């Protein structure tokens, strides 16, 4: 039964799998083209959703609902709202670029590599569109194996350690999620329907436990501050496409989990944990930036900057107001574009010099002007320069944080200053330093394939930076309804917040700062 | 006691299996070595006949039918296990054909013993009387002792057989002692009489509790539950791989089937006592099984500890059944054990089939290191092994996840969320050693100096692997038929 007419979302999920299956019978060069075709086809299916999506509606769109397992009732249930739409679009937009980035970088077992990329795509899109909690969990866990293989088979010298660390951390994080899902099933009226569970009410003490169980799964994936140690290893060892997928999409699954499950299902616990979550986010922002400052490896630098930027996302989510959450969703997309692009840049220079060390890649401006230009664009976007995408997102997050606490805003802003420091220092050396003579002969500027990989992302940087309104307006209703459903929690709040602090939770305090103001 | 035609008719599948076993053993001496395959096909024919008969009973025996004055029952519960056992036995026979030839132990009597073990298992799953169940257990065990020692040229195989026999006989003794105490209390070994005697005696009779503990210990040996698991690693490692697969899957399934019937139908009045006992056993089983598996370098030993751990997961479902309230509260728990074991069969058989294929020179390649670089040399075999390992680790969308899903859901339903959480954490631990197999297959370069292991393929083995992988993937994606089969079957168990 398709209440939304054409099964767009199923098509999105099935197409990459068809491509992956085809890998078993094709040659290496054909594998690249088939993967590109499959990911592009997915993009072509997803793009119309942008226009077909009704920004005025707060409910799920393009829904599909088919009975799958009868006892207990589990449905193959899909749908999109204003929060998942940007993430799905970002995912399908990033994937063809990952294929392009691997075009010459991957030379062994190309078919297998492309198959893993395509399976990843299905799992990741599945996470963002699943409306049944079990289905969500299946997609959530299904991406572990392809990512494990991507890192472990095609990764760097220390890949075995990084792959198993990634695998065990994320698996251990999400085991409690399954218990939490079962508990919700029995308390929430024997259903796994995410929307129905979001409507339910749960005892305050139960909410606390469930929140912690969710937290374990989502915080490891984000990764939030004390759970981040797998990330630099995984990033450094993964092939370029793997790093891009990790940074751009996988990390978003954690913050998406907070938005889709923790907030609407456990509003009271979310409120109670807000101070801790904000504190952890700010620690991540400052710690990540500080660690980035000390890195000599470009990939590690960007990996730690990821920890810092994801801190802004969790900060925006847990200040629990419209500006914060919209900023967080926007920042999820921005981080996907910007950090993904930076990892692609590192991959391209690594293909030329076979080193990721900053010291080995200095003064690229004169031998590689196009590359240097694009790198500067993404780097400036990463530090949140006005006119680029990250500025809008970080600004919204900080506005939301300001409504929650001025002190927290001050500390979070520190992260921006540190970001400026590590990014500008990195640019200074990589772009404007004195070129190393022995590296110069190897440095050829970007070819057409590489330009085709980076230019679309640069366009997105400016498009979101200058005209964020189309994107923000599409998430407006969904965020609104989420906050509304949070504020009408039926269980007496156990939060210790004073009345003054609690007021912005209801998003009333933020009226004057509309998003329209920012887009101009 | 007079034999009635209907009684014999009810036991027709068992009789066919026994007759086929006798026929195979009788034909073995006069069959030339080159034509011993025929004995395997004869056994398979008998299995197919039984499958047809048991399947046919679905329409006529929808309710519980007892035969031989209530010594055996033919109900949907028994039918579930029998269908599973036929499948497992059939696949084991197909797997054995090339394996035994490669190991140069292709003996005709092997198929006879498999059928005898199967007939014992069938009696176990149908037994409604402790002595019948005991006889079935012994018939199964004795056949397995012989099969374990089949590879007479290998000291390890003989050692395993000796160990298995001594400990198995020991556990049978304990079981029998428990049975005799129950007989002393109830004046009968029939499960129904014992249940009513417990009802009138009260559950607090110390004699009854001691008997329960002895029976529990006896069955724990058969299930390889900690602390009665010591025989498992040595026996699994020493036995020929096809026999190990049969033990790990069929013997475990039959033991669980009999065990659950005894404790639910006969000792159901003591639920509160045994659910606590098995809670502790399940906990230490899954902790020890998973932790010790990590350090194993021999893949058969690793799978032995993993099978201990899987018994722990299945026991959680059983504990949940004991803890759940309400008249039909135990249904999800018991059904989850059945689902778990059925799905476990596919992945374990598949894993052992791949191990059985791998040869290093003249020997079997059974060290985890022997799988190094398999993905490059044999991509398809490596992929199949990957699927089985992922499924054993319980990662979706494979059957292993579905099995854990139902067990843990039953546990949460019975108020054992903490137990499910611990079990899931150890499932994450288990992922480490399963993924290590994947790691050596996919991520390590083969050592060029060492003898490269090769794969002995054959059409029958390909068929077994195809069935196993189809089961793992199809039941992972569409578990509905199996789940409803298990849920319906468990209803006759009361």
Short mmCIF file of C-alpha atoms in Angstrom, two decimals, chain A residues 24 67-72 74 109 116 134 137-139 141-142 144-145 148-149 151-153 159-160 163-164 167-168 171-172 175-176 178-179 182-183 185-186 190 192, chain B residues 375-376 383 386 390 395-397 401-402 405-406 408-409 412-413 417 420-421 424-425 427-428 431-432 435-436 438-439 441-445 476-480 483 487:
data_model
loop_
_atom_site.label_atom_id
_atom_site.label_comp_id
_atom_site.label_asym_id
_atom_site.label_seq_id
_atom_site.Cartn_x
_atom_site.Cartn_y
_atom_site.Cartn_z
CA UNK A 24 29.70 -9.72 -9.56
CA UNK A 67 3.50 -5.29 6.44
CA UNK A 68 6.76 -7.14 6.73
CA UNK A 69 6.94 -9.32 9.83
CA UNK A 70 3.60 -10.24 11.35
CA UNK A 71 4.53 -11.29 14.87
CA UNK A 72 5.51 -8.82 16.30
CA UNK A 74 7.02 -4.82 11.91
CA UNK A 109 39.38 -5.40 -6.24
CA UNK A 116 30.53 -1.83 -0.78
CA UNK A 134 13.26 -2.19 13.75
CA UNK A 137 17.91 -0.55 13.44
CA UNK A 138 18.51 -2.98 10.59
CA UNK A 139 19.75 -0.25 8.26
CA UNK A 141 23.59 -1.95 11.77
CA UNK A 142 23.76 -3.12 8.16
CA UNK A 144 28.78 -1.80 9.73
CA UNK A 145 30.00 -4.63 7.51
CA UNK A 148 34.43 -2.44 8.06
CA UNK A 149 35.51 -3.88 4.73
CA UNK A 151 38.47 0.49 5.88
CA UNK A 152 40.01 -2.93 6.39
CA UNK A 153 40.54 -3.99 2.78
CA UNK A 159 43.85 -0.45 8.59
CA UNK A 160 43.21 -3.68 10.51
CA UNK A 163 38.63 -1.27 11.05
CA UNK A 164 38.09 -3.46 14.09
CA UNK A 167 33.42 -1.90 14.13
CA UNK A 168 33.50 -2.75 17.82
CA UNK A 171 28.52 -2.07 17.48
CA UNK A 172 28.97 -1.91 21.25
CA UNK A 175 23.57 -2.91 21.36
CA UNK A 176 21.66 -1.08 24.08
CA UNK A 178 17.97 -2.74 20.60
CA UNK A 179 17.00 -3.28 24.23
CA UNK A 182 12.06 -3.52 22.80
CA UNK A 183 11.30 -1.60 25.97
CA UNK A 185 7.63 -1.53 22.14
CA UNK A 186 6.13 -2.88 25.34
CA UNK A 190 3.08 -2.86 21.16
CA UNK A 192 7.52 -0.25 16.43
CA UNK B 375 39.04 -13.69 -0.57
CA UNK B 376 41.64 -13.35 -3.29
CA UNK B 383 31.93 -14.32 0.74
CA UNK B 386 31.59 -13.77 5.56
CA UNK B 390 28.15 -11.95 10.14
CA UNK B 395 24.26 -8.44 12.57
CA UNK B 396 21.28 -7.57 10.36
CA UNK B 397 20.03 -8.24 7.77
CA UNK B 401 19.91 -11.06 13.88
CA UNK B 402 16.36 -12.39 13.63
CA UNK B 405 15.77 -10.36 17.97
CA UNK B 406 13.14 -12.83 19.16
CA UNK B 408 15.93 -10.66 23.44
CA UNK B 409 12.45 -9.42 22.79
CA UNK B 412 12.55 -7.76 27.68
CA UNK B 413 8.91 -8.82 27.71
CA UNK B 417 15.90 -6.16 30.02
CA UNK B 420 19.21 -8.81 27.31
CA UNK B 421 21.54 -5.84 27.64
CA UNK B 424 23.88 -8.01 23.65
CA UNK B 425 27.09 -6.56 25.00
CA UNK B 427 27.20 -10.35 21.28
CA UNK B 428 29.29 -7.30 20.47
CA UNK B 431 31.68 -9.85 16.77
CA UNK B 432 35.38 -9.47 17.48
CA UNK B 435 35.11 -10.54 12.31
CA UNK B 436 38.66 -11.77 12.80
CA UNK B 438 36.60 -12.02 7.96
CA UNK B 439 39.74 -10.02 8.57
CA UNK B 441 40.14 -13.73 4.67
CA UNK B 442 39.84 -10.24 3.26
CA UNK B 443 42.53 -8.05 4.75
CA UNK B 444 45.64 -10.20 5.09
CA UNK B 445 47.98 -11.07 2.29
CA UNK B 476 16.95 -12.84 7.67
CA UNK B 477 14.72 -10.90 5.30
CA UNK B 478 11.47 -12.89 5.51
CA UNK B 479 11.27 -14.70 8.83
CA UNK B 480 7.46 -14.84 8.79
CA UNK B 483 8.10 -17.56 13.12
CA UNK B 487 4.53 -19.98 17.35
#
